[in-house]
mmCIF file of C-alpha atoms and ligand atoms in Angstrom:
data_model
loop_
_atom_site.group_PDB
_atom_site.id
_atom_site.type_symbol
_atom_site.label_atom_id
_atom_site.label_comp_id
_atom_site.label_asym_id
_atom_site.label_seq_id
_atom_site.Cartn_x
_atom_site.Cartn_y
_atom_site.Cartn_z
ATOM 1 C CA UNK A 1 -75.110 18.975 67.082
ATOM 2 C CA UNK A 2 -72.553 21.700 67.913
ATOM 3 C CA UNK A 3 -72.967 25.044 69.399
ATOM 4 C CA UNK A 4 -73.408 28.379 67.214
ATOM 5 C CA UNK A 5 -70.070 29.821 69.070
ATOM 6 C CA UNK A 6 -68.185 26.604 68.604
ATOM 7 C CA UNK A 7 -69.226 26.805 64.713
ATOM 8 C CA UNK A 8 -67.894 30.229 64.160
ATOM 9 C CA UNK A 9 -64.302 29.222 65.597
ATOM 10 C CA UNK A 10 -64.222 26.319 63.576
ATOM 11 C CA UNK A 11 -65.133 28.471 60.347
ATOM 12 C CA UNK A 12 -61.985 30.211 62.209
ATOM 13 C CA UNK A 13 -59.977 28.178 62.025
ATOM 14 C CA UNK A 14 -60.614 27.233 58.707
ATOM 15 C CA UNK A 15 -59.327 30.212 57.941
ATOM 16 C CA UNK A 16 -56.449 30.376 59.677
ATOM 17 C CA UNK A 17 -54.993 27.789 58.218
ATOM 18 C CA UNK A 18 -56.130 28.563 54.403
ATOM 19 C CA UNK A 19 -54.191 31.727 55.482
ATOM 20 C CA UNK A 20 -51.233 29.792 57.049
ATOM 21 C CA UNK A 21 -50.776 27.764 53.541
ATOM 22 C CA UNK A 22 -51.139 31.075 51.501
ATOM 23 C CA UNK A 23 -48.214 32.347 53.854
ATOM 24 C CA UNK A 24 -45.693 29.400 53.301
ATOM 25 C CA UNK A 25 -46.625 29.070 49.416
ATOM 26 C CA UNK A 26 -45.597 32.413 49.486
ATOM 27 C CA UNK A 27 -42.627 31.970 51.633
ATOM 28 C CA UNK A 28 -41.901 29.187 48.698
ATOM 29 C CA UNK A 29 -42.172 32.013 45.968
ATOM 30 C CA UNK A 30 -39.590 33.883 47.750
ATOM 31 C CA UNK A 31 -37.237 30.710 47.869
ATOM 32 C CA UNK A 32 -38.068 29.799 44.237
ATOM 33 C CA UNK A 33 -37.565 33.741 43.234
ATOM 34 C CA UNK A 34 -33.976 33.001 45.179
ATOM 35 C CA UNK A 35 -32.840 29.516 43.597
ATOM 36 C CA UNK A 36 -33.115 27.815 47.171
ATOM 37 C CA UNK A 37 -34.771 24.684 45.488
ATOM 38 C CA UNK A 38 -34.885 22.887 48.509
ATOM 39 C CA UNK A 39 -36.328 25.449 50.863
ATOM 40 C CA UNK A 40 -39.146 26.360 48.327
ATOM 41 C CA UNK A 41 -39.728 22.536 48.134
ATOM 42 C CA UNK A 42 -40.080 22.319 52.482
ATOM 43 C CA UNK A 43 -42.210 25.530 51.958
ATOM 44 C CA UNK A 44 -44.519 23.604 49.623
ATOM 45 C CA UNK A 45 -44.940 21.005 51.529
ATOM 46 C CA UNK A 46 -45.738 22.723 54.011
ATOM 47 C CA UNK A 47 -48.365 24.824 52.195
ATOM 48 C CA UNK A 48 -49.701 20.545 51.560
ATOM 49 C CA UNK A 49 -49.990 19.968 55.139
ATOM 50 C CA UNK A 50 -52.182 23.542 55.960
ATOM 51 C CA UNK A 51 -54.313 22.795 53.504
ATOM 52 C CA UNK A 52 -54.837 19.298 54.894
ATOM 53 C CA UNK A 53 -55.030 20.945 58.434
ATOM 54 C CA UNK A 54 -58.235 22.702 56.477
ATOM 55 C CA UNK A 55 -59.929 20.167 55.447
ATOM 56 C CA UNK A 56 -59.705 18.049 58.994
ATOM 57 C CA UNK A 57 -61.769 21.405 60.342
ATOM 58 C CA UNK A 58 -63.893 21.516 57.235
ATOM 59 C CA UNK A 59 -64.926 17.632 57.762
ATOM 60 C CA UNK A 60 -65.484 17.854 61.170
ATOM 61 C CA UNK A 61 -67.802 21.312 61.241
ATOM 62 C CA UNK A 62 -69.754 19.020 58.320
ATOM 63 C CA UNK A 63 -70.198 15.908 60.032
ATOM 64 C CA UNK A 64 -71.073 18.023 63.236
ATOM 65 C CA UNK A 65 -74.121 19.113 61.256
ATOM 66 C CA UNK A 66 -72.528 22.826 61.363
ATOM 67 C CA UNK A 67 -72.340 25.286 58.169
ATOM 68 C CA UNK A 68 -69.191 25.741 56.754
ATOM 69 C CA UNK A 69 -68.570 29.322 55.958
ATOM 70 C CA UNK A 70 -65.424 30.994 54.205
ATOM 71 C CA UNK A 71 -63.661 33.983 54.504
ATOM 72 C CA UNK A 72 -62.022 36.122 52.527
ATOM 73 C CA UNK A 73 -57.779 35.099 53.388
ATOM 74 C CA UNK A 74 -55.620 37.696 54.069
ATOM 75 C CA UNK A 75 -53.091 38.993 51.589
ATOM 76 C CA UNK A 76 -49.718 37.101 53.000
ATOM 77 C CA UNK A 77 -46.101 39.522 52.565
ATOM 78 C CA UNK A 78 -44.340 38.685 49.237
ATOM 79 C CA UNK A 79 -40.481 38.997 50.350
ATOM 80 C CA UNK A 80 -38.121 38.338 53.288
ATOM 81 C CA UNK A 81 -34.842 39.461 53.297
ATOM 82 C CA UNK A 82 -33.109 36.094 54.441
ATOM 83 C CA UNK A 83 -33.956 32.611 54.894
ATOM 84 C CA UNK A 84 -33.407 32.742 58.469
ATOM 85 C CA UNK A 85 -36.119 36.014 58.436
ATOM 86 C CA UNK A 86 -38.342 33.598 57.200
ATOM 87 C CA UNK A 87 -38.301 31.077 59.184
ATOM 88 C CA UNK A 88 -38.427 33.405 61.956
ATOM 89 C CA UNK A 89 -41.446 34.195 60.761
ATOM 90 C CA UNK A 90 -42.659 30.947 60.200
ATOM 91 C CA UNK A 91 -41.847 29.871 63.734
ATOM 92 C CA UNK A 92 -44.032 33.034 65.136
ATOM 93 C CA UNK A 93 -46.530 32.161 62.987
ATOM 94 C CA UNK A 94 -46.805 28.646 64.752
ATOM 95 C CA UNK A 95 -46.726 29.730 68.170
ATOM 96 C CA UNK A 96 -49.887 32.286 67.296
ATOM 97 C CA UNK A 97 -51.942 28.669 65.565
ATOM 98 C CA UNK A 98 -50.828 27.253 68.989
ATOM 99 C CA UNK A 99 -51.968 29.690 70.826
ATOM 100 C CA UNK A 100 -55.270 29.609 68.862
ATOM 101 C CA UNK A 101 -55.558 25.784 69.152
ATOM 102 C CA UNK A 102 -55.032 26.096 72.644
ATOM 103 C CA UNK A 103 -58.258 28.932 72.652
ATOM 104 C CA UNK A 104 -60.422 26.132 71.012
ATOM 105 C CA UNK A 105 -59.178 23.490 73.611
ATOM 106 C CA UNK A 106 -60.283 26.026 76.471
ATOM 107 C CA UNK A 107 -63.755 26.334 74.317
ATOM 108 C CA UNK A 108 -64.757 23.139 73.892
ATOM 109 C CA UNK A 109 -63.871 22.503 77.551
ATOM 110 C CA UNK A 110 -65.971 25.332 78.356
ATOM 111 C CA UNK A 111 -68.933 23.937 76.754
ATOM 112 C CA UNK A 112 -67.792 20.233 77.909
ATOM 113 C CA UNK A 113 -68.149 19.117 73.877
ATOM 114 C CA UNK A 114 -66.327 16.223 74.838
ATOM 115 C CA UNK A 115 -66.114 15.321 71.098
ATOM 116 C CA UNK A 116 -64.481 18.458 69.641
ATOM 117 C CA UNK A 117 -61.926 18.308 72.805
ATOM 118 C CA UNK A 118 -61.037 14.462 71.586
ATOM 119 C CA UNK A 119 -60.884 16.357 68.010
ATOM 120 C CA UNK A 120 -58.483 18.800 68.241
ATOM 121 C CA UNK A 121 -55.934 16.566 70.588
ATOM 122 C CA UNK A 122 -54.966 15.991 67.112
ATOM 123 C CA UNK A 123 -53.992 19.574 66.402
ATOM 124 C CA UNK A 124 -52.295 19.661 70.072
ATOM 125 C CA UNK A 125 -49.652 17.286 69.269
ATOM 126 C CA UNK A 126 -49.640 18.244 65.675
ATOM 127 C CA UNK A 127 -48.450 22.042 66.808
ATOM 128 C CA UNK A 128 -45.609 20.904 68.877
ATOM 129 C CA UNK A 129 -43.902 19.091 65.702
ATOM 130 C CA UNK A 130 -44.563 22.426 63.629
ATOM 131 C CA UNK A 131 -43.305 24.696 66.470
ATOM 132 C CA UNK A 132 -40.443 21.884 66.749
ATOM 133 C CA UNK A 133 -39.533 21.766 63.119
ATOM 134 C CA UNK A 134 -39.743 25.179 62.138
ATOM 135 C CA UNK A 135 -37.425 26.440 65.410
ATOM 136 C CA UNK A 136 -34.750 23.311 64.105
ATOM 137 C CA UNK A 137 -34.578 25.452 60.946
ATOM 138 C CA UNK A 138 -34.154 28.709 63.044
ATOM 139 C CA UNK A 139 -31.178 27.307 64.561
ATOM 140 C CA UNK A 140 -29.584 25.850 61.746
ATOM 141 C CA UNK A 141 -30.115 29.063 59.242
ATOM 142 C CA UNK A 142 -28.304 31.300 62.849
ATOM 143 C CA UNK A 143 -25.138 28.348 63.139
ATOM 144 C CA UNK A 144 -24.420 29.225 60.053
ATOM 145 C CA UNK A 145 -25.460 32.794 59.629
ATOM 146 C CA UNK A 146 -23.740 34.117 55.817
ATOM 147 C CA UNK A 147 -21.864 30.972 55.026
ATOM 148 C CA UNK A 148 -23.447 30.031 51.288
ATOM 149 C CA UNK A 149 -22.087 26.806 51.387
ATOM 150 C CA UNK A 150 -23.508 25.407 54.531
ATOM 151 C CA UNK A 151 -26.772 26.869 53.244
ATOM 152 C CA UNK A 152 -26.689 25.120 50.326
ATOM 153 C CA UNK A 153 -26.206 21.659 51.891
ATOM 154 C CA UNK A 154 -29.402 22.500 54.521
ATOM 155 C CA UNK A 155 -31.449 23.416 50.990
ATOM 156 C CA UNK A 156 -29.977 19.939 49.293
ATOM 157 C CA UNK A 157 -31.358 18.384 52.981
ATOM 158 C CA UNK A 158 -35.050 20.177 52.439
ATOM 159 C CA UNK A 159 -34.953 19.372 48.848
ATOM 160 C CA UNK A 160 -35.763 15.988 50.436
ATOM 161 C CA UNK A 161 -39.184 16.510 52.486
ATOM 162 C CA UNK A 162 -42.014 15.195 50.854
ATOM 163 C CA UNK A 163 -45.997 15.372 51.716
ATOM 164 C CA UNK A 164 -47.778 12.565 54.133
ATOM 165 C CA UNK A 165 -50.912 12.836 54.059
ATOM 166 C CA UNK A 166 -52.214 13.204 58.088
ATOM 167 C CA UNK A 167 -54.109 10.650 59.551
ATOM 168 C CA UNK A 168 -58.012 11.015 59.348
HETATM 169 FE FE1 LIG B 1 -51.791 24.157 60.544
HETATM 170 FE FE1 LIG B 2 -46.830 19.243 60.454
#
């Protein structure tokens, strides 16, 4: 069994990361609406992997005997004015699921569910790559800043990213 509190942060989460694929499936609107193939393809699959990152939290409130219970998802913003404003955007939007990971860590320590800790050391590691591979993107899009044809060959190189399905 798992606590009330513990159960409501989970449903939390839940959300969280329905909201986090809504926001890069629309980040991959914008990129589609903008002919940048291979960014609305990263975008996508990254939309895949939130929506995995879902179900892990999903699975685990069921098979904790909690209730899963949705939210409504927030309405995510329809246009950026640059691929590098986007990513930007994407990167902040890691940190603040790190930062809420880290507030579940701190919970389930709290309430010594050894089990839940050992659950989301998954989501620990997992939020370093994301922090890791949206900041790589950051970098790239400010070397180089208005050049089209260096921005074309990093959209032929995200044109290549394709969904893995996480480990259970
Ligand atoms: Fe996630
Ligand atoms: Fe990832």
């Amino acid at each position: 069994m798992i606590s009330e509190k513990m159960v409501k942060a989970l449903n939390d989460q839940i959300n969280a990361e329905l909201y986090s694929a809504y926001l890069y499936l629309a980040m991959s609107a914008d990129f589609k609406s903008k002919n940048l193939e291979g960014f609305a393809n990263w975008m996508r699959v990254q939309t895949k992997e939130e929506m995995a990152h879902a179900m892990k939290f999903f699975d685990f409130i069921v098979e904790r005997l909690g209730k899963v219970e949705l939210e409504a998802i927030k309405k995510p913003q329809a246009g950026w004015p640059s691929p590098l404003a986007m990513f930007e955007a994407a990167y902040k939007h890691e940190q603040f699921i790190t930062d809420k990971i880290n507030k579940l860590v701190e919970l389930a320590q709290s309430e010594k569910d050894h089990a839940m800790e050992s659950f989301l050391k998954w989501f620990v590691d997992e939020q370093v790559e994301e922090e890791a591979s949206a900041d790589k993107i950051v970098q790239q899009l400010k070397l180089v800043k208005d050049s089209a044809g260096s921005l074309l060959m990093i959209d032929h190189q995200l044109a290549k990213r394709e969904f893995n399905s996480p480990a259970k």
